[in-house]
Amino acid sequence: MAVMTEFERWLDEGFVRLNTVFEEAYFAAGQEHVPGLGQEELLHEGAKRLPGFDGDPYRLLGSVGMYLAACARHQVEDEEVLAPAWALATRLGTSLGVAPRYVFAHQSLHGFRTFTSLPDEQVFVRQNGVAVVAYERAAHALRLVATMGVGGPVVEGLLREARRALEEVLAANRTLADTVHPRRFYLGIRPYFRPHRVGSQVYRGVNAGDFAAVNEIDLLLGLCRADDPFYQRVVAEKMPFVPPDHQDRLKRAVVAEPLLPQVLEEPRHAGLFLEVCRAHGAAYALHHGRLVKPFLEAQAGDEQDVTASGPPLSVVVAELGHLVDLRTGRARAGAFGAHEELRRLAELV
Ligand code: HEM
């Protein structure tokens, strides 16, 4: 691993200490923010140590981006002080072809870093990371099935691996739901994931879905379709927020042949394939019922401006509900869905 810069060492120490102090004060007050606690210290301490354009650019974007996200979260976005950090993030984002902000991939696939040392955030980032890596394994197995053909002699092991990985996503989401305190999440974790400015533009906030794997699984299984306008929007919107290599994977996924029609033609592993589809649906239904609803909807009350991506909460929850229907194969009037093909598949088993 590369030698840590002074900025990165500060992110691991002083930055975490300051965020933790502020979060404890906010939580004690039962508020998302309390002004006048000396939050400017975080702004100035980071600005003093801002690194140059050096080292791994994606990692550097994550470091600068976490600093910017924290300044926004504590409402100390001083234009003059932040101008060099905004310029650095913008230059990095342009060179990489991604949004100039930190995303969850920086925290999970490119090193483990948290904003605070509070236990709820530690569990949140760790279990999110476990789920992300499990989705990666499922996507990898299904990509291999797509290359080999659904009737191939080693496909059974790959489908078992995909099913197991998706069951791990479900288990990680369940652990998160059982362990993280919903109010701690709402007041002290979610605000770091909100949209914020970089220079003259506001970039949307981030979530654990900003990776290629979940969409590769959707499209390879055939539960979602790359010519469905609703799903096209989901994939296109996410493109600047995934790492550069995931952008390539998304580009390949939208032209890949879905497996479901192939399994209907060659049903040797139909039972196992159906179990993979059901495991994907179950994990995502749990995301909706046990994470989105209790951690966000129930906490927000009448407040609508609380989402990571920006649209009102009711709009985001409705879109996520549409994704639940697609992934669980539930029929939806006037919209694409694989329910009919899944029914035929179940008859073959
Ligand atoms: C407390 C925990 C979590 C909550 C409250 C939560 C909530 C949400 C919300 C509200 C969105 C939409 C973001 C927006 O547009 O504003 C979202 C997106 C997403 N989340 Fe989570 N999430 C949590 C954890 C996870 C975990 C552990 C995973 C698994 C890796 C995950 C996977 C996804 C995916 C894939 C999306 C993108 C939309 C999609 O393709 O379905 N989330 N989440």
PDB file of N, CA and C in Angstrom, residues 10-79:
ATOM      1  N   TRP A  10      -4.396  12.651   8.872  1.00  0.00           N
ATOM      2  CA  TRP A  10      -5.350  13.531   9.558  1.00  0.00           C
ATOM      3  C   TRP A  10      -6.774  12.986   9.420  1.00  0.00           C
ATOM      4  N   LEU A  11      -7.119  12.474   8.204  1.00  0.00           N
ATOM      5  CA  LEU A  11      -8.466  11.904   8.022  1.00  0.00           C
ATOM      6  C   LEU A  11      -8.718  10.771   9.001  1.00  0.00           C
ATOM      7  N   ASP A  12      -7.673   9.994   9.292  1.00  0.00           N
ATOM      8  CA  ASP A  12      -7.819   8.852  10.212  1.00  0.00           C
ATOM      9  C   ASP A  12      -7.827   9.280  11.679  1.00  0.00           C
ATOM     10  N   GLU A  13      -7.329  10.467  11.966  1.00  0.00           N
ATOM     11  CA  GLU A  13      -7.190  10.855  13.380  1.00  0.00           C
ATOM     12  C   GLU A  13      -8.008  12.114  13.725  1.00  0.00           C
ATOM     13  N   GLY A  14      -7.434  13.301  13.450  1.00  0.00           N
ATOM     14  CA  GLY A  14      -8.094  14.552  13.840  1.00  0.00           C
ATOM     15  C   GLY A  14      -9.495  14.691  13.242  1.00  0.00           C
ATOM     16  N   PHE A  15      -9.631  14.335  12.001  1.00  0.00           N
ATOM     17  CA  PHE A  15     -10.923  14.425  11.293  1.00  0.00           C
ATOM     18  C   PHE A  15     -11.977  13.559  11.994  1.00  0.00           C
ATOM     19  N   VAL A  16     -11.603  12.324  12.301  1.00  0.00           N
ATOM     20  CA  VAL A  16     -12.525  11.394  12.970  1.00  0.00           C
ATOM     21  C   VAL A  16     -12.884  11.929  14.357  1.00  0.00           C
ATOM     22  N   ARG A  17     -11.852  12.462  15.058  1.00  0.00           N
ATOM     23  CA  ARG A  17     -12.095  12.969  16.410  1.00  0.00           C
ATOM     24  C   ARG A  17     -13.105  14.135  16.364  1.00  0.00           C
ATOM     25  N   LEU A  18     -12.897  15.064  15.451  1.00  0.00           N
ATOM     26  CA  LEU A  18     -13.803  16.219  15.363  1.00  0.00           C
ATOM     27  C   LEU A  18     -15.227  15.796  14.986  1.00  0.00           C
ATOM     28  N   ASN A  19     -15.342  14.963  13.946  1.00  0.00           N
ATOM     29  CA  ASN A  19     -16.686  14.517  13.537  1.00  0.00           C
ATOM     30  C   ASN A  19     -17.396  13.824  14.694  1.00  0.00           C
ATOM     31  N   THR A  20     -16.642  13.024  15.464  1.00  0.00           N
ATOM     32  CA  THR A  20     -17.247  12.271  16.567  1.00  0.00           C
ATOM     33  C   THR A  20     -17.777  13.225  17.636  1.00  0.00           C
ATOM     34  N   VAL A  21     -16.964  14.235  17.969  1.00  0.00           N
ATOM     35  CA  VAL A  21     -17.403  15.219  18.972  1.00  0.00           C
ATOM     36  C   VAL A  21     -18.690  15.910  18.504  1.00  0.00           C
ATOM     37  N   PHE A  22     -18.709  16.345  17.247  1.00  0.00           N
ATOM     38  CA  PHE A  22     -19.893  17.055  16.739  1.00  0.00           C
ATOM     39  C   PHE A  22     -21.120  16.129  16.740  1.00  0.00           C
ATOM     40  N   GLU A  23     -20.916  14.889  16.255  1.00  0.00           N
ATOM     41  CA  GLU A  23     -22.064  13.965  16.184  1.00  0.00           C
ATOM     42  C   GLU A  23     -22.631  13.678  17.566  1.00  0.00           C
ATOM     43  N   GLU A  24     -21.766  13.518  18.551  1.00  0.00           N
ATOM     44  CA  GLU A  24     -22.257  13.256  19.910  1.00  0.00           C
ATOM     45  C   GLU A  24     -23.095  14.437  20.396  1.00  0.00           C
ATOM     46  N   ALA A  25     -22.632  15.655  20.088  1.00  0.00           N
ATOM     47  CA  ALA A  25     -23.381  16.852  20.516  1.00  0.00           C
ATOM     48  C   ALA A  25     -24.727  16.939  19.785  1.00  0.00           C
ATOM     49  N   TYR A  26     -24.724  16.669  18.479  1.00  0.00           N
ATOM     50  CA  TYR A  26     -25.981  16.726  17.727  1.00  0.00           C
ATOM     51  C   TYR A  26     -26.965  15.696  18.284  1.00  0.00           C
ATOM     52  N   PHE A  27     -26.429  14.485  18.517  1.00  0.00           N
ATOM     53  CA  PHE A  27     -27.317  13.399  18.956  1.00  0.00           C
ATOM     54  C   PHE A  27     -27.899  13.719  20.333  1.00  0.00           C
ATOM     55  N   ALA A  28     -27.058  14.261  21.211  1.00  0.00           N
ATOM     56  CA  ALA A  28     -27.540  14.616  22.559  1.00  0.00           C
ATOM     57  C   ALA A  28     -28.649  15.667  22.467  1.00  0.00           C
ATOM     58  N   ALA A  29     -28.547  16.561  21.472  1.00  0.00           N
ATOM     59  CA  ALA A  29     -29.578  17.600  21.288  1.00  0.00           C
ATOM     60  C   ALA A  29     -30.781  17.058  20.508  1.00  0.00           C
ATOM     61  N   GLY A  30     -30.662  15.842  19.989  1.00  0.00           N
ATOM     62  CA  GLY A  30     -31.754  15.246  19.204  1.00  0.00           C
ATOM     63  C   GLY A  30     -31.951  15.944  17.876  1.00  0.00           C
ATOM     64  N   GLN A  31     -30.864  16.553  17.348  1.00  0.00           N
ATOM     65  CA  GLN A  31     -30.957  17.325  16.097  1.00  0.00           C
ATOM     66  C   GLN A  31     -29.917  16.860  15.082  1.00  0.00           C
ATOM     67  N   GLU A  32     -30.225  17.186  13.813  1.00  0.00           N
ATOM     68  CA  GLU A  32     -29.290  16.806  12.753  1.00  0.00           C
ATOM     69  C   GLU A  32     -28.060  17.723  12.754  1.00  0.00           C
ATOM     70  N   HIS A  33     -28.210  18.935  13.286  1.00  0.00           N
ATOM     71  CA  HIS A  33     -27.106  19.877  13.300  1.00  0.00           C
ATOM     72  C   HIS A  33     -27.304  20.877  14.438  1.00  0.00           C
ATOM     73  N   VAL A  34     -26.223  21.287  15.063  1.00  0.00           N
ATOM     74  CA  VAL A  34     -26.286  22.340  16.088  1.00  0.00           C
ATOM     75  C   VAL A  34     -25.194  23.353  15.714  1.00  0.00           C
ATOM     76  N   PRO A  35     -25.549  24.609  15.463  1.00  0.00           N
ATOM     77  CA  PRO A  35     -24.512  25.566  15.055  1.00  0.00           C
ATOM     78  C   PRO A  35     -23.626  25.984  16.235  1.00  0.00           C
ATOM     79  N   GLY A  36     -22.481  26.564  15.909  1.00  0.00           N
ATOM     80  CA  GLY A  36     -21.656  27.208  16.936  1.00  0.00           C
ATOM     81  C   GLY A  36     -20.826  26.275  17.799  1.00  0.00           C
ATOM     82  N   LEU A  37     -20.491  25.094  17.287  1.00  0.00           N
ATOM     83  CA  LEU A  37     -19.669  24.170  18.084  1.00  0.00           C
ATOM     84  C   LEU A  37     -18.197  24.219  17.659  1.00  0.00           C
ATOM     85  N   GLY A  38     -17.851  25.170  16.832  1.00  0.00           N
ATOM     86  CA  GLY A  38     -16.464  25.259  16.364  1.00  0.00           C
ATOM     87  C   GLY A  38     -16.206  24.362  15.166  1.00  0.00           C
ATOM     88  N   GLN A  39     -17.235  24.125  14.365  1.00  0.00           N
ATOM     89  CA  GLN A  39     -17.085  23.245  13.196  1.00  0.00           C
ATOM     90  C   GLN A  39     -16.074  23.783  12.189  1.00  0.00           C
ATOM     91  N   GLU A  40     -15.779  25.093  12.240  1.00  0.00           N
ATOM     92  CA  GLU A  40     -14.800  25.677  11.297  1.00  0.00           C
ATOM     93  C   GLU A  40     -13.426  25.047  11.464  1.00  0.00           C
ATOM     94  N   GLU A  41     -13.155  24.496  12.638  1.00  0.00           N
ATOM     95  CA  GLU A  41     -11.846  23.863  12.858  1.00  0.00           C
ATOM     96  C   GLU A  41     -11.618  22.756  11.831  1.00  0.00           C
ATOM     97  N   LEU A  42     -12.666  21.972  11.584  1.00  0.00           N
ATOM     98  CA  LEU A  42     -12.561  20.882  10.603  1.00  0.00           C
ATOM     99  C   LEU A  42     -12.241  21.433   9.203  1.00  0.00           C
ATOM    100  N   LEU A  43     -12.945  22.506   8.835  1.00  0.00           N
ATOM    101  CA  LEU A  43     -12.717  23.163   7.543  1.00  0.00           C
ATOM    102  C   LEU A  43     -11.245  23.579   7.408  1.00  0.00           C
ATOM    103  N   HIS A  44     -10.712  24.256   8.431  1.00  0.00           N
ATOM    104  CA  HIS A  44      -9.367  24.827   8.334  1.00  0.00           C
ATOM    105  C   HIS A  44      -8.278  23.762   8.474  1.00  0.00           C
ATOM    106  N   GLU A  45      -8.490  22.793   9.362  1.00  0.00           N
ATOM    107  CA  GLU A  45      -7.476  21.745   9.549  1.00  0.00           C
ATOM    108  C   GLU A  45      -7.276  20.950   8.255  1.00  0.00           C
ATOM    109  N   GLY A  46      -8.378  20.667   7.549  1.00  0.00           N
ATOM    110  CA  GLY A  46      -8.284  19.932   6.284  1.00  0.00           C
ATOM    111  C   GLY A  46      -7.622  20.782   5.210  1.00  0.00           C
ATOM    112  N   ALA A  47      -8.041  22.046   5.118  1.00  0.00           N
ATOM    113  CA  ALA A  47      -7.514  22.937   4.071  1.00  0.00           C
ATOM    114  C   ALA A  47      -6.002  23.093   4.212  1.00  0.00           C
ATOM    115  N   LYS A  48      -5.526  23.138   5.443  1.00  0.00           N
ATOM    116  CA  LYS A  48      -4.083  23.305   5.708  1.00  0.00           C
ATOM    117  C   LYS A  48      -3.256  22.146   5.159  1.00  0.00           C
ATOM    118  N   ARG A  49      -3.875  20.949   5.149  1.00  0.00           N
ATOM    119  CA  ARG A  49      -3.125  19.737   4.788  1.00  0.00           C
ATOM    120  C   ARG A  49      -3.457  19.232   3.379  1.00  0.00           C
ATOM    121  N   LEU A  50      -4.227  19.975   2.631  1.00  0.00           N
ATOM    122  CA  LEU A  50      -4.693  19.493   1.321  1.00  0.00           C
ATOM    123  C   LEU A  50      -3.514  19.018   0.466  1.00  0.00           C
ATOM    124  N   PRO A  51      -3.549  17.780  -0.033  1.00  0.00           N
ATOM    125  CA  PRO A  51      -2.420  17.269  -0.814  1.00  0.00           C
ATOM    126  C   PRO A  51      -2.438  17.787  -2.258  1.00  0.00           C
ATOM    127  N   GLY A  52      -1.349  17.525  -2.982  1.00  0.00           N
ATOM    128  CA  GLY A  52      -1.285  17.879  -4.404  1.00  0.00           C
ATOM    129  C   GLY A  52      -1.856  16.740  -5.248  1.00  0.00           C
ATOM    130  N   PHE A  53      -1.769  16.912  -6.578  1.00  0.00           N
ATOM    131  CA  PHE A  53      -2.295  15.932  -7.537  1.00  0.00           C
ATOM    132  C   PHE A  53      -1.256  14.820  -7.679  1.00  0.00           C
ATOM    133  N   ASP A  54      -1.283  13.881  -6.720  1.00  0.00           N
ATOM    134  CA  ASP A  54      -0.195  12.912  -6.650  1.00  0.00           C
ATOM    135  C   ASP A  54      -0.752  11.570  -6.180  1.00  0.00           C
ATOM    136  N   GLY A  55      -0.149  10.468  -6.611  1.00  0.00           N
ATOM    137  CA  GLY A  55      -0.561   9.142  -6.135  1.00  0.00           C
ATOM    138  C   GLY A  55      -1.763   8.613  -6.898  1.00  0.00           C
ATOM    139  N   ASP A  56      -2.443   7.607  -6.316  1.00  0.00           N
ATOM    140  CA  ASP A  56      -3.601   6.966  -6.947  1.00  0.00           C
ATOM    141  C   ASP A  56      -4.756   7.968  -7.012  1.00  0.00           C
ATOM    142  N   PRO A  57      -5.163   8.393  -8.227  1.00  0.00           N
ATOM    143  CA  PRO A  57      -6.150   9.479  -8.327  1.00  0.00           C
ATOM    144  C   PRO A  57      -7.515   9.111  -7.750  1.00  0.00           C
ATOM    145  N   TYR A  58      -7.936   7.850  -7.883  1.00  0.00           N
ATOM    146  CA  TYR A  58      -9.263   7.491  -7.376  1.00  0.00           C
ATOM    147  C   TYR A  58      -9.284   7.529  -5.849  1.00  0.00           C
ATOM    148  N   ARG A  59      -8.192   7.040  -5.275  1.00  0.00           N
ATOM    149  CA  ARG A  59      -8.072   7.053  -3.822  1.00  0.00           C
ATOM    150  C   ARG A  59      -8.023   8.506  -3.288  1.00  0.00           C
ATOM    151  N   LEU A  60      -7.281   9.325  -4.007  1.00  0.00           N
ATOM    152  CA  LEU A  60      -7.156  10.728  -3.616  1.00  0.00           C
ATOM    153  C   LEU A  60      -8.505  11.435  -3.687  1.00  0.00           C
ATOM    154  N   LEU A  61      -9.275  11.124  -4.732  1.00  0.00           N
ATOM    155  CA  LEU A  61     -10.615  11.720  -4.846  1.00  0.00           C
ATOM    156  C   LEU A  61     -11.467  11.325  -3.637  1.00  0.00           C
ATOM    157  N   GLY A  62     -11.339  10.071  -3.212  1.00  0.00           N
ATOM    158  CA  GLY A  62     -12.094   9.613  -2.039  1.00  0.00           C
ATOM    159  C   GLY A  62     -11.695  10.393  -0.801  1.00  0.00           C
ATOM    160  N   SER A  63     -10.386  10.642  -0.628  1.00  0.00           N
ATOM    161  CA  SER A  63      -9.914  11.355   0.561  1.00  0.00           C
ATOM    162  C   SER A  63     -10.398  12.808   0.566  1.00  0.00           C
ATOM    163  N   VAL A  64     -10.170  13.491  -0.542  1.00  0.00           N
ATOM    164  CA  VAL A  64     -10.608  14.892  -0.622  1.00  0.00           C
ATOM    165  C   VAL A  64     -12.136  14.953  -0.509  1.00  0.00           C
ATOM    166  N   GLY A  65     -12.786  13.982  -1.140  1.00  0.00           N
ATOM    167  CA  GLY A  65     -14.255  13.960  -1.159  1.00  0.00           C
ATOM    168  C   GLY A  65     -14.853  13.764   0.218  1.00  0.00           C
ATOM    169  N   MET A  66     -14.224  12.943   1.051  1.00  0.00           N
ATOM    170  CA  MET A  66     -14.776  12.745   2.400  1.00  0.00           C
ATOM    171  C   MET A  66     -14.656  14.035   3.211  1.00  0.00           C
ATOM    172  N   TYR A  67     -13.561  14.722   3.008  1.00  0.00           N
ATOM    173  CA  TYR A  67     -13.379  16.027   3.674  1.00  0.00           C
ATOM    174  C   TYR A  67     -14.484  17.000   3.227  1.00  0.00           C
ATOM    175  N   LEU A  68     -14.734  17.060   1.905  1.00  0.00           N
ATOM    176  CA  LEU A  68     -15.768  17.968   1.393  1.00  0.00           C
ATOM    177  C   LEU A  68     -17.157  17.580   1.900  1.00  0.00           C
ATOM    178  N   ALA A  69     -17.421  16.275   1.949  1.00  0.00           N
ATOM    179  CA  ALA A  69     -18.738  15.806   2.432  1.00  0.00           C
ATOM    180  C   ALA A  69     -18.925  16.206   3.898  1.00  0.00           C
ATOM    181  N   ALA A  70     -17.838  16.119   4.687  1.00  0.00           N
ATOM    182  CA  ALA A  70     -17.949  16.466   6.108  1.00  0.00           C
ATOM    183  C   ALA A  70     -18.145  17.981   6.278  1.00  0.00           C
ATOM    184  N   CYS A  71     -17.450  18.796   5.466  1.00  0.00           N
ATOM    185  CA  CYS A  71     -17.646  20.259   5.545  1.00  0.00           C
ATOM    186  C   CYS A  71     -19.104  20.599   5.231  1.00  0.00           C
ATOM    187  N   ALA A  72     -19.667  19.932   4.216  1.00  0.00           N
ATOM    188  CA  ALA A  72     -21.069  20.186   3.865  1.00  0.00           C
ATOM    189  C   ALA A  72     -21.979  19.733   4.997  1.00  0.00           C
ATOM    190  N   ARG A  73     -21.681  18.562   5.553  1.00  0.00           N
ATOM    191  CA  ARG A  73     -22.523  18.015   6.619  1.00  0.00           C
ATOM    192  C   ARG A  73     -22.552  18.945   7.848  1.00  0.00           C
ATOM    193  N   HIS A  74     -21.419  19.574   8.149  1.00  0.00           N
ATOM    194  CA  HIS A  74     -21.366  20.447   9.325  1.00  0.00           C
ATOM    195  C   HIS A  74     -21.648  21.922   8.978  1.00  0.00           C
ATOM    196  N   GLN A  75     -22.048  22.132   7.718  1.00  0.00           N
ATOM    197  CA  GLN A  75     -22.446  23.473   7.249  1.00  0.00           C
ATOM    198  C   GLN A  75     -21.328  24.506   7.371  1.00  0.00           C
ATOM    199  N   VAL A  76     -20.126  24.088   6.967  1.00  0.00           N
ATOM    200  CA  VAL A  76     -19.013  25.048   6.949  1.00  0.00           C
ATOM    201  C   VAL A  76     -18.371  25.061   5.545  1.00  0.00           C
ATOM    202  N   GLU A  77     -19.225  25.251   4.535  1.00  0.00           N
ATOM    203  CA  GLU A  77     -18.712  25.261   3.155  1.00  0.00           C
ATOM    204  C   GLU A  77     -18.254  26.667   2.771  1.00  0.00           C
ATOM    205  N   ASP A  78     -17.147  27.119   3.336  1.00  0.00           N
ATOM    206  CA  ASP A  78     -16.632  28.450   3.005  1.00  0.00           C
ATOM    207  C   ASP A  78     -15.966  28.417   1.623  1.00  0.00           C
ATOM    208  N   GLU A  79     -16.528  29.217   0.705  1.00  0.00           N
ATOM    209  CA  GLU A  79     -16.105  29.180  -0.697  1.00  0.00           C
ATOM    210  C   GLU A  79     -14.603  29.425  -0.879  1.00  0.00           C
TER     211      GLU A  79
END
